Structure formats: structure tokens, C-alpha cells
Tab-separated table of C-alpha atoms in Angstrom:
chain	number	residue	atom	x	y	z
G	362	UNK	CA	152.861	316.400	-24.231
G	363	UNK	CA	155.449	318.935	-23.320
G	364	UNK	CA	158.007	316.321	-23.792
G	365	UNK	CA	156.904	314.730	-26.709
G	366	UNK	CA	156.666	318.068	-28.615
G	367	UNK	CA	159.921	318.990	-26.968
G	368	UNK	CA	161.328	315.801	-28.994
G	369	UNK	CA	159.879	316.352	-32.276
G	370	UNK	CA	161.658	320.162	-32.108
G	371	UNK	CA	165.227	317.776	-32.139
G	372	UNK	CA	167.085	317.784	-35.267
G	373	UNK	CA	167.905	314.284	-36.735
G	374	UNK	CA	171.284	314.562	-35.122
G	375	UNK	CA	170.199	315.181	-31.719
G	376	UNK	CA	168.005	312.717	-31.777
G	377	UNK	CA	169.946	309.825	-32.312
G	378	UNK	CA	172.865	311.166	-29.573
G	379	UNK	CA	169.523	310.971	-27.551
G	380	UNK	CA	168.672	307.450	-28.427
G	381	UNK	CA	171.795	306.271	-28.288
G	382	UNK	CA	172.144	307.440	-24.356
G	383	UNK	CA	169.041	306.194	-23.563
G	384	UNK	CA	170.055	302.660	-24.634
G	385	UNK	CA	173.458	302.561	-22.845
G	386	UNK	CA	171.414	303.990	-19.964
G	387	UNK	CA	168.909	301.150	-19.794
G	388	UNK	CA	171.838	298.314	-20.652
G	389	UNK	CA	173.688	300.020	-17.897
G	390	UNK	CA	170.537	299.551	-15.099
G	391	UNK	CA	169.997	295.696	-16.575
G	392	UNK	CA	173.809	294.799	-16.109
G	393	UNK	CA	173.374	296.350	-12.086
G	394	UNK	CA	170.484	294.318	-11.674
G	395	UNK	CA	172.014	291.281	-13.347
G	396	UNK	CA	174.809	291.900	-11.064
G	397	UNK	CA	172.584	292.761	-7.690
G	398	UNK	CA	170.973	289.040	-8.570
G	399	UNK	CA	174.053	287.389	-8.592
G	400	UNK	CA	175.593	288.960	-5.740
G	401	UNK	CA	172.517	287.767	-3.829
G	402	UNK	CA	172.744	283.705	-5.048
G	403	UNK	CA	176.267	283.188	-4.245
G	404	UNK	CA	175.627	284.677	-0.577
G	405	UNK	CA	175.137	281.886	2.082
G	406	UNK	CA	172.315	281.569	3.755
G	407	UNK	CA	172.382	281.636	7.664
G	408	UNK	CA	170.489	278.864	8.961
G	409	UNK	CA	168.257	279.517	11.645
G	410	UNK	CA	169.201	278.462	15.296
G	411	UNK	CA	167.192	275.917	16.735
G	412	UNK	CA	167.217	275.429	20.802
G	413	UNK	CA	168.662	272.807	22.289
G	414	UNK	CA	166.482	270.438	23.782
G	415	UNK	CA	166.489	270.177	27.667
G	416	UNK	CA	167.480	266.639	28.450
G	417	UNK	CA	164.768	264.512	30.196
G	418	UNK	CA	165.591	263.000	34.017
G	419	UNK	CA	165.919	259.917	34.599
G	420	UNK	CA	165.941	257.887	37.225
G	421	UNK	CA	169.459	255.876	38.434
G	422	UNK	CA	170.136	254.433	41.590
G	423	UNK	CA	172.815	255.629	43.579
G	424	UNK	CA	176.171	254.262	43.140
G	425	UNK	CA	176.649	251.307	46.090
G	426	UNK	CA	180.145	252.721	47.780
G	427	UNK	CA	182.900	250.310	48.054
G	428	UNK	CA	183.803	248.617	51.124
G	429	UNK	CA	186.848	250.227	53.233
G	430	UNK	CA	189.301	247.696	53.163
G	431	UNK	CA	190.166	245.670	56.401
G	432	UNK	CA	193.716	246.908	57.237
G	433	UNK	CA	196.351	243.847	56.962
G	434	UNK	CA	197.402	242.577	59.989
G	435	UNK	CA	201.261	243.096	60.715
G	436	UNK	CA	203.357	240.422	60.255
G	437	UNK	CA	204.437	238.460	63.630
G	438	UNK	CA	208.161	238.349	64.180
G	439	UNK	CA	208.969	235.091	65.376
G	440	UNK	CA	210.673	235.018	68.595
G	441	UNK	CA	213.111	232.556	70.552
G	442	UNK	CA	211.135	229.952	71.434
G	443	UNK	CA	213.245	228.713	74.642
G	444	UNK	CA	213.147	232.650	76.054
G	445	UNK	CA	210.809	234.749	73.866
G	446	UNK	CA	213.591	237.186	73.386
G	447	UNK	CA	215.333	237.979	69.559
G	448	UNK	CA	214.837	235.905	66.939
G	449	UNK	CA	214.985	231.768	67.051
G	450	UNK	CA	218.386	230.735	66.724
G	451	UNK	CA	219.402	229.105	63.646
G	452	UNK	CA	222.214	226.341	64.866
G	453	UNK	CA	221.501	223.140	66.728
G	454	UNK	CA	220.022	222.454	70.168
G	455	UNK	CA	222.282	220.702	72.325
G	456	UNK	CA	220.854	219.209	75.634
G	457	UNK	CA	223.522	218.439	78.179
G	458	UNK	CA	223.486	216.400	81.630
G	459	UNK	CA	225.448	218.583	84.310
G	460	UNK	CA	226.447	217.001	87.395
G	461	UNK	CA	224.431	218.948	90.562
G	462	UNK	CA	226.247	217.593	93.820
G	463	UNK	CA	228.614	219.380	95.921
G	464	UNK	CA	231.434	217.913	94.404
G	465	UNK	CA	230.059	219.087	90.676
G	466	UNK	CA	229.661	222.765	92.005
G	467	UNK	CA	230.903	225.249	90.512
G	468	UNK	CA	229.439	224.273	87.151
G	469	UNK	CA	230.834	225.795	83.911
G	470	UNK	CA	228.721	227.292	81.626
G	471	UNK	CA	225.446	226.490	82.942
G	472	UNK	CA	224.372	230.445	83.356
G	473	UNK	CA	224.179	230.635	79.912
G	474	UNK	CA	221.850	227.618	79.261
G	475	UNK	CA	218.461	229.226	78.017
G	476	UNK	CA	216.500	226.275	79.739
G	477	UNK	CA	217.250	224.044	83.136
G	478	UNK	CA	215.428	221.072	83.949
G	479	UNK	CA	216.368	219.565	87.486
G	480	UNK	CA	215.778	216.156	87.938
G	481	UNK	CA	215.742	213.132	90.731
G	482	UNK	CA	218.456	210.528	89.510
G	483	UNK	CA	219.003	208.098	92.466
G	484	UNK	CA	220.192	207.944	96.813
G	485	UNK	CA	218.702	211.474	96.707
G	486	UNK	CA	220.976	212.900	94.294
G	487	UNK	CA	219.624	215.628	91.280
G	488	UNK	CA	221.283	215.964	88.487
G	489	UNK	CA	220.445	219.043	85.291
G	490	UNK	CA	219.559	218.806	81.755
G	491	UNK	CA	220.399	221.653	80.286
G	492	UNK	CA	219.310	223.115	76.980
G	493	UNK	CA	221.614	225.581	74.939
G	494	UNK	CA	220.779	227.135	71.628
G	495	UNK	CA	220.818	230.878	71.910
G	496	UNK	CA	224.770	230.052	73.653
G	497	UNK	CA	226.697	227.409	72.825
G	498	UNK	CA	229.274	227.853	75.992
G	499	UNK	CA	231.979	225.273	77.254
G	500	UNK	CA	230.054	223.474	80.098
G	501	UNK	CA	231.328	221.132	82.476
G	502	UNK	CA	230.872	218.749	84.633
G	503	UNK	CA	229.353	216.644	82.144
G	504	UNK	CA	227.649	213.415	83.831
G	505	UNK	CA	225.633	210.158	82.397
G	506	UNK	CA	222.548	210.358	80.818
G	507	UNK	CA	219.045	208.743	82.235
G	508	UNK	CA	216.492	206.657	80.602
G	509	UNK	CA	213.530	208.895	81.338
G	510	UNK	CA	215.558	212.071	79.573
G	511	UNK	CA	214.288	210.725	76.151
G	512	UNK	CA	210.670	211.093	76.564
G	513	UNK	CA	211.366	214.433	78.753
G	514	UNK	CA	213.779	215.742	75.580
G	515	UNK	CA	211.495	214.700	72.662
G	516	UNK	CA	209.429	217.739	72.911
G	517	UNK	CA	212.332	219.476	71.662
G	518	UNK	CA	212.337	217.516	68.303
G	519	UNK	CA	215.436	215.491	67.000
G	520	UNK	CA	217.541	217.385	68.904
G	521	UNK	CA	221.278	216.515	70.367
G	522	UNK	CA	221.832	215.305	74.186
G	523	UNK	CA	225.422	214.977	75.422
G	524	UNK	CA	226.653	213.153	78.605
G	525	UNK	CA	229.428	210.788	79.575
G	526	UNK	CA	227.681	208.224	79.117
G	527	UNK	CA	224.752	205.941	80.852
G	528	UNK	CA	224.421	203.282	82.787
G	529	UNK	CA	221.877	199.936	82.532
G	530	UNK	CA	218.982	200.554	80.070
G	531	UNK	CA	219.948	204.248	79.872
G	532	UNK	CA	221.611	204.118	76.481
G	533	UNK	CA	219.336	201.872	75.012
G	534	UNK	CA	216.200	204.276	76.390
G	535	UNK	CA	218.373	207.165	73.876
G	536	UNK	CA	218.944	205.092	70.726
G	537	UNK	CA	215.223	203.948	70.533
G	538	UNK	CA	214.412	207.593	70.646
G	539	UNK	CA	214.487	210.700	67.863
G	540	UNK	CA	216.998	212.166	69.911
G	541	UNK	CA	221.205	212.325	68.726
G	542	UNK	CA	223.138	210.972	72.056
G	543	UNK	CA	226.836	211.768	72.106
G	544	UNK	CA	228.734	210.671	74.696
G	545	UNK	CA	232.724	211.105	75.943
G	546	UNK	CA	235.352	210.813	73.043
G	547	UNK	CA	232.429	212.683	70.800
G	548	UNK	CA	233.082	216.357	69.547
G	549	UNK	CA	233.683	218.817	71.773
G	550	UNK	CA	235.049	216.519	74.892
G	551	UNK	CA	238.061	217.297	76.696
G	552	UNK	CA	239.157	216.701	80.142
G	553	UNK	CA	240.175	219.684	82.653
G	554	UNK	CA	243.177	218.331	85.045
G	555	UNK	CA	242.007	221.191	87.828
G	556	UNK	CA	239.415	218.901	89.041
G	557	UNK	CA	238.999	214.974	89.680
G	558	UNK	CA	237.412	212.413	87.573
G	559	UNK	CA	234.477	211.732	87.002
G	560	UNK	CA	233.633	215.884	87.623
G	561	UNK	CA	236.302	217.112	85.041
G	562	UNK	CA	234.356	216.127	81.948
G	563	UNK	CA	234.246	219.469	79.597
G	564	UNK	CA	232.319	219.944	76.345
G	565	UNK	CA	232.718	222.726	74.147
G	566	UNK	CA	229.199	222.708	72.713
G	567	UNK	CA	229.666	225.072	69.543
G	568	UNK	CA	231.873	222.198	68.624
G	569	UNK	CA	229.264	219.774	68.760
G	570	UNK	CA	226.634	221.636	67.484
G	571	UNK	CA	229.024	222.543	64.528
G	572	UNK	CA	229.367	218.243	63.731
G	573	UNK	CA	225.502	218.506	63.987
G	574	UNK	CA	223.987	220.940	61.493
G	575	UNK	CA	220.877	218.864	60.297
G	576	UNK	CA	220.002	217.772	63.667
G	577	UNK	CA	216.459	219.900	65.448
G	578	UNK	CA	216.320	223.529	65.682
G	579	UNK	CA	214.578	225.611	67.995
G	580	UNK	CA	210.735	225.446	67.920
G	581	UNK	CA	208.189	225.782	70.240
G	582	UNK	CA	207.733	223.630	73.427
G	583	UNK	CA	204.581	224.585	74.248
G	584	UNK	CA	205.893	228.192	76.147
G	585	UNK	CA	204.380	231.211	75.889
G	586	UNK	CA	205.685	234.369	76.849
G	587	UNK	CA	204.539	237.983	78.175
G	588	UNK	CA	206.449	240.965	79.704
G	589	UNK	CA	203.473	241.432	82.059
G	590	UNK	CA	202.178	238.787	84.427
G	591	UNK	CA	198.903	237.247	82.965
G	592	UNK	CA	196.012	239.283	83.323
G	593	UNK	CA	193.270	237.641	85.468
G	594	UNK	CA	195.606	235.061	87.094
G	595	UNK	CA	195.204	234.126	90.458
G	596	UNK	CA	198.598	235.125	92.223
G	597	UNK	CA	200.520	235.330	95.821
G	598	UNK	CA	203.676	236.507	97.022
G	599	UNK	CA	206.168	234.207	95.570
G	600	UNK	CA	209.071	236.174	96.397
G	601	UNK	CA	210.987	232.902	98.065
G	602	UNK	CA	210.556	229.173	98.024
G	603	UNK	CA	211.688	225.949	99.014
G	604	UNK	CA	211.242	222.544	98.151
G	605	UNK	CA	213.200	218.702	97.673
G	606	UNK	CA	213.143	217.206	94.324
G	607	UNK	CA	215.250	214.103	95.551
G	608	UNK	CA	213.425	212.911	98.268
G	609	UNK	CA	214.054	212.897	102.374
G	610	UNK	CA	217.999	212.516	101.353
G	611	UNK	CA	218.145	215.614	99.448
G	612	UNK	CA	219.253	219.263	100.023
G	613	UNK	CA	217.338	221.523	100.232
G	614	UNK	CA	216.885	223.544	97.009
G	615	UNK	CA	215.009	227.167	96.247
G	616	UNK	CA	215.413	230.297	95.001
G	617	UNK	CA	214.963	234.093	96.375
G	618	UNK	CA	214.013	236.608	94.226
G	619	UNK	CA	216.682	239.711	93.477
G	620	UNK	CA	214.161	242.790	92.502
G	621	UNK	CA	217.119	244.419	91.431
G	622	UNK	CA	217.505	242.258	88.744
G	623	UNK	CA	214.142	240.609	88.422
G	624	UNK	CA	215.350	237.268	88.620
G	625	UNK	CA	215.361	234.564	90.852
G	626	UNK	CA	218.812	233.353	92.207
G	627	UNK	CA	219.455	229.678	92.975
G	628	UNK	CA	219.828	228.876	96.830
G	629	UNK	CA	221.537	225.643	98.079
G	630	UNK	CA	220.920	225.135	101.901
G	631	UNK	CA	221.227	228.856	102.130
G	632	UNK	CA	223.822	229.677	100.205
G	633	UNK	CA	223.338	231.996	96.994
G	634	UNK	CA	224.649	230.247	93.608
G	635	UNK	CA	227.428	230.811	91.350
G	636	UNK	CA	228.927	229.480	88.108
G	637	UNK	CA	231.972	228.738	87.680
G	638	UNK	CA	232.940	232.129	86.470
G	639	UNK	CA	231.815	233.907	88.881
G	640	UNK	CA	228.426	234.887	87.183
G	641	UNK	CA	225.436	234.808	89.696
G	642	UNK	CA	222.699	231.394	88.473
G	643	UNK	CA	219.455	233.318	88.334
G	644	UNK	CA	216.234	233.480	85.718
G	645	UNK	CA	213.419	235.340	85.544
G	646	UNK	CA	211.385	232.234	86.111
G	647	UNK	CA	210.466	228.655	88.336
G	648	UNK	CA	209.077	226.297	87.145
G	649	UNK	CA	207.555	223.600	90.022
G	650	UNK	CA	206.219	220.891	87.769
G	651	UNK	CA	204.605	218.005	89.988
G	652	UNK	CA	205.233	214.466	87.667
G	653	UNK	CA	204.659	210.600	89.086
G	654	UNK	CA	207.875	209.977	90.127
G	655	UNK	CA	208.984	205.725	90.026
G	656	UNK	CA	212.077	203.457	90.617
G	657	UNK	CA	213.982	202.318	87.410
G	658	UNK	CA	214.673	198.773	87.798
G	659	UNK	CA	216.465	198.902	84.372
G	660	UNK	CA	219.112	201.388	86.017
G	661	UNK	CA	220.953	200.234	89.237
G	662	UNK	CA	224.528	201.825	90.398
G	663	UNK	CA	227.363	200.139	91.273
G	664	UNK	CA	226.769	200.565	94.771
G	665	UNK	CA	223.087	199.306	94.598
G	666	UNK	CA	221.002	202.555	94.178
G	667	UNK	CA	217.927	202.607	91.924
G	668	UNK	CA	217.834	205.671	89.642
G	669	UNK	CA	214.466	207.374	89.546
G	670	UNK	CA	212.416	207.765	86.613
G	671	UNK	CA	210.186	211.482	86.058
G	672	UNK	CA	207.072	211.264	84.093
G	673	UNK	CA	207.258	214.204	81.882
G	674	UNK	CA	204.107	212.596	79.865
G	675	UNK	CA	200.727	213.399	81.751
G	676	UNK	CA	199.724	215.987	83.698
G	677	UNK	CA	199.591	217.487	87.172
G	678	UNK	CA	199.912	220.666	89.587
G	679	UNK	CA	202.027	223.432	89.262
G	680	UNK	CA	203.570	226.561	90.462
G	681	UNK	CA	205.022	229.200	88.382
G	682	UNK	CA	207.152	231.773	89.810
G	683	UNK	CA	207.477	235.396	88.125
G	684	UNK	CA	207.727	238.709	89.061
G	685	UNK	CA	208.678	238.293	93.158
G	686	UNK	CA	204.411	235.916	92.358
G	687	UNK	CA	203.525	232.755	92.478
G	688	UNK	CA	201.229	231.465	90.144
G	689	UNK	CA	199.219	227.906	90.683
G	690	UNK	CA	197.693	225.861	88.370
G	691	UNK	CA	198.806	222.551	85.955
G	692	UNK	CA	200.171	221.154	83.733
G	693	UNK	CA	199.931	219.360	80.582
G	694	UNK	CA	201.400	216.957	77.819
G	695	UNK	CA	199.473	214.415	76.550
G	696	UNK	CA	202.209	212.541	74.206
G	697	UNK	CA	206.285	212.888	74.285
G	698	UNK	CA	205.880	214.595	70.974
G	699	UNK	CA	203.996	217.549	71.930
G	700	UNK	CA	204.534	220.270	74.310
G	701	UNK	CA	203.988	220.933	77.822
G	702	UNK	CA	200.963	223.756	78.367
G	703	UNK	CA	200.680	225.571	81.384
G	704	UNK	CA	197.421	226.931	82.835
G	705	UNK	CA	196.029	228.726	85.669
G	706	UNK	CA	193.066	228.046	87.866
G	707	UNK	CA	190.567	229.170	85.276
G	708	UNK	CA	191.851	227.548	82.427
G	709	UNK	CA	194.310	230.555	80.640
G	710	UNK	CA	197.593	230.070	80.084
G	711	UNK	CA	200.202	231.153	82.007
G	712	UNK	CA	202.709	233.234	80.314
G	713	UNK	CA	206.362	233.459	81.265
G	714	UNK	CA	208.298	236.868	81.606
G	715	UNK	CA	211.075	236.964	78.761
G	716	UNK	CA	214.199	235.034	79.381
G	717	UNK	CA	214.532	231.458	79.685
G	718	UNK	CA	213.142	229.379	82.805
G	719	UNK	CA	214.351	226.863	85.459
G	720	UNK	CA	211.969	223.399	85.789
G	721	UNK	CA	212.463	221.555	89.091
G	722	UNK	CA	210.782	218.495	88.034
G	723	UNK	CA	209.129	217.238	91.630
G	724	UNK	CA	207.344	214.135	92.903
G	725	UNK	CA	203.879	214.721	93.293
G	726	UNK	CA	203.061	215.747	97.047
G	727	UNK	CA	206.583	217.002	97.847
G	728	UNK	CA	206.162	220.160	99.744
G	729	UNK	CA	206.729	223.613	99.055
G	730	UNK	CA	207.213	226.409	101.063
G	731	UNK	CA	206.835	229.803	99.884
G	732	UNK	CA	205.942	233.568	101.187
């Protein structure tokens, strides 16, 4: 009431001022609100978080783990199959037949063969084959071939054999064979003045195994090798033998073993052996390989003798010196195409130390003496 009369006691003038600022005052409070309503739309609205689900187990089975691989096994070097030292040699194998009498002695070149066969020929005599392919040395006296070197040489593959020359079916025996015979007026023959026919015959075998690239290489001859003697081998003292390989007639032949050197020298009747250069004829093994031994019908000297034919196909005993030991047990080649295997009592084989061999090639029976 107070206000109303308080209104009524306004002239007309003051109360239109009045009305007036009443109206801007209540357009004023309708534009804040207006304004406080859009200000609240065009705000964003925060969206509630939500948790994050927990994932649910499950069940896998447990990886399988891969297999550790196997580690490769190295690579084997091959090795020289004539002395199981360096690689194979790459030029060809040249067999030659050395004279081995007292009038062939000296012989040139035969230290640096890698392997020595010595065989029976005929009236007692022996005569070498010997195989070069690590060395191809000058070599001399070179003597005549026999018919039973063929099936002893065709282990070694198509190989070369060089001699003077051969007598009765020897020649034939060779040209029916895989093996290359050269003979005198060939490559590589020369004569040396210094001595007397028929032990003057020189070959130069790089020569001839230069004019025979394609003919066999080196393999494997049925030789195995080892720096240690085999383990579980039955041995004895074998630090000297001696033994015939021609018969009653012969010389006694042997060798002593040098443990300086760990090799075996070559002993004549007593009598250490040399080359003809002075170098000492040793090897770090013997071979005593007991073959049937026969008469040659096909192969008669001029004087009547029957040369001897050695069975290098079969088998039989044998004795294996190494290491100052002796080592028995036998041999084995069942054709002339594959190797000879050596084994001892129980069955193994018997490994040779490292650097070439000497093979006296005996009759079966002969005897042997050794401590």
C-alpha cells in the first residue's frame, strides 16, 4: 500500500521516466536470460566414462619350442690317398718297374716313390713296382714289365706303368688290361752312359706323366690312415724283421726301425739302404702281404728261368709294421678292380701311420723273423 500510494503522489512526468526504466529493466533481465540459455546449448556435453571391461582368460596351450638344430658336420678334407698326407695330387700316376739286384743298386729316384711293391720275378730274383704321384722324380734302372703287374696295378684305375719292355706273354698280359704301358723310346727315356746296359735305363717321369694328362688319378686303394696305431689292435715288438720274397735263392731282405726318424730303413744282407743320391730308403710302414705264389709258363728267360706270377686277387695273412709294432692279421681283395683291405685279428682295420708304405709281396708260408 505504501508503494502504491507512493506512486499515485508521482506527477505525470515522473511517472512515465518510471515506466520507461522499468521496461528497459525487464528487456534487459530477458536478453541475460536469453543469453544464459544459449551459452548453455552450444556447451558440449562431457560424456560419462565408462570402465573398461576386464578381459576374460582363456585357455591356450603353450607354444611347442623349436628343435635345436643338429650342428653340420665339418666338411672332410680329402687327403692323399697313396700317404694320407696333403691333398690328392692332381697329375697322373705313373707305376714304374725298378730293377732290385746288386747290379741295379743304387736306384735313382726310388726314395721319392709314395708306394713300393716288391715282387718275385724269376731264379730268385725281385724286382719293384713303384708308384709316383705326389713326385714325379727321374728314376732309373728301369727293367721289363711282368704279366701278373696288371691285375696287381688295376686297383689303381687306368693308370700309366713304364718299363723297358716285357718278355713272353708279358706285354700282351698289359694291353688286355685298363692300364697305359709305355715302354723304352716312350716319353721320358734316356740312357745314362755311367752305368752298363740293360741297368742304365732312365725315365724322367714328369715327362711322361705330362704326355698323359687324361690317364687315372689318385684315388683310394683301399688304405686307410691314422697318426696313432689302431686302438684295440693286437700288437708286438716289430722293431726288426726278416724275410725272402724270392725263394731259397734270394737275399735276404728286412728292415730295422730308426726311432729317430720313425721309419723303417731297408736292409740288404745287413747292409742299410741308399738311393742313388745319397738319401737313406726308409717309410713309416711294411707291408708283409702273404699271396699264392705260381710259375708263369707264358714267361720263360733266355736262359731258361720261369718268371713267377703273385696273386694280388684273394686273400691271406699279413703283417703290418708301424711304430717300432707289428701288427697281424689279413688281407683282402676280392676282384682286380677293387682295393686291398687290411684287418686285424678282430675284424678292424688296420690303419697306416701317414706317409706312404713298402709291400713285400711273399709266398704264402715264407718265414718271418721279427723281435
Amino acid at each position: 500500500m505504501i508503494v502504491l500510494d507512493r506512486v499515485r503522489a508521482l506527477s505525470t512526468k515522473q511517472k512515465v521516466i518510471a515506466g520507461v526504466t522499468a521496461a528497459v529493466v525487464v528487456a534487459a533481465g530477458v536478453g541475460i536470460g536469453i543469453a544464459s540459455t544459449r551459452d548453455m546449448s552450444a556447451r558440449p556435453v562431457a560424456a560419462s566414462a565408462s570402465p573398461t571391461p576386464t578381459p576374460t582368460p582363456t585357455s591356450s596351450a603353450a607354444p611347442t619350442p623349436k628343435p635345436t638344430p643338429k650342428p653340420k658336420p665339418r666338411p672332410v678334407r680329402p687327403t692323399n690317398p697313396f700317404t694320407g698326407l696333403g691333398s690328392p695330387p692332381a697329375g697322373a700316376v705313373i707305376a714304374v718297374k725298378i730293377d732290385d739286384t746288386f747290379n741295379g743298386r743304387p736306384q735313382l729316384g726310388i726314395d721319392q716313390a709314395d708306394i713300393v711293391y716288391v715282387e718275385q720275378v724269376e731264379a730268385g730274383l725281385t724286382r719293384l713296382l713303384a708308384i709316383f704321384a705326389t713326385k714325379h722324380p727321374v728314376v732309373e734302372p728301369v727293367r721289363s714289365v711282368r704279366a701278373s703287374d696288371p691285375e696287381l696295378l688295376t686297383q689303381f684305375g687306368s693308370i700309366v706303368v713304364a718299363a723297358s719292355g716285357g718278355a713272353g706273354d708279358s706285354l700282351q698280359a698289359v694291353s688286355h688290361s685298363i692300364i697305359h704301358g709305355v715302354y723304352n723310346g716312350g716319353p721320358g727315356f734316356a740312357r745314362d752312359f755311367g752305368r752298363p746296359i740293360p741297368y742304365n735305363l732312365t725315365l724322367n717321369t714328369s715327362v711322361l706323366a705330362g704326355a698323359f694328362r687324361t690317364a687315372g688319378k689318385a684315388k683310394s686303394i683301399g688304405f686307410t690312415w691314422s697318426a696313432t696305431v689302431p686302438s684295440g689292435a693286437s700288437t708286438r715288438s716289430g722293431r726288426s724283421f726278416r724275410t725272402t720274397i724270392g725263394g731259397a735263392n734270394t737275399v735276404l731282405v728286412g728292415f730295422d726301425y730308426d726311432p729317430a726318424s720313425k721309419r723303417y730303413v731297408r736292409v740288404i744282407d745287413g747292409a742299410r739302404q741308399t738311393a742313388a743320391d745319397g738319401a737313406t730308403i726308409s717309410t713309416p710302414n711294411v707291408i708283409i702281404q702273404y699271396c699264392d705264389v705260381r710259375v708263369n709258363p707264358g714267361d720263360v728267360d733266355v736262359v731258361g728261368n720261369v718268371s713267377k706270377y703273385t696273386h694280388s686277387v684273394g686273400h691271406g695273412p699279413v703283417a703290418v709294421f708301424r711304430d717300432g709294432r707289428e701288427i697281424v692279421g689279413t688281407w683282402s681283395r676280392p676282384t682286380s678292380a677293387s682295393g686291398t683291405t687290411l684287418r686285424t685279428a678282430q675284424g678292424k682295420p688296420i690303419a697306416l701311420k701317414p706317409g706312404g708304405a713298402w709291400i713285400l709281396l711273399v709266398a704264402k708260408g715264407t718265414p718271418l723273423s721279427a723281435n
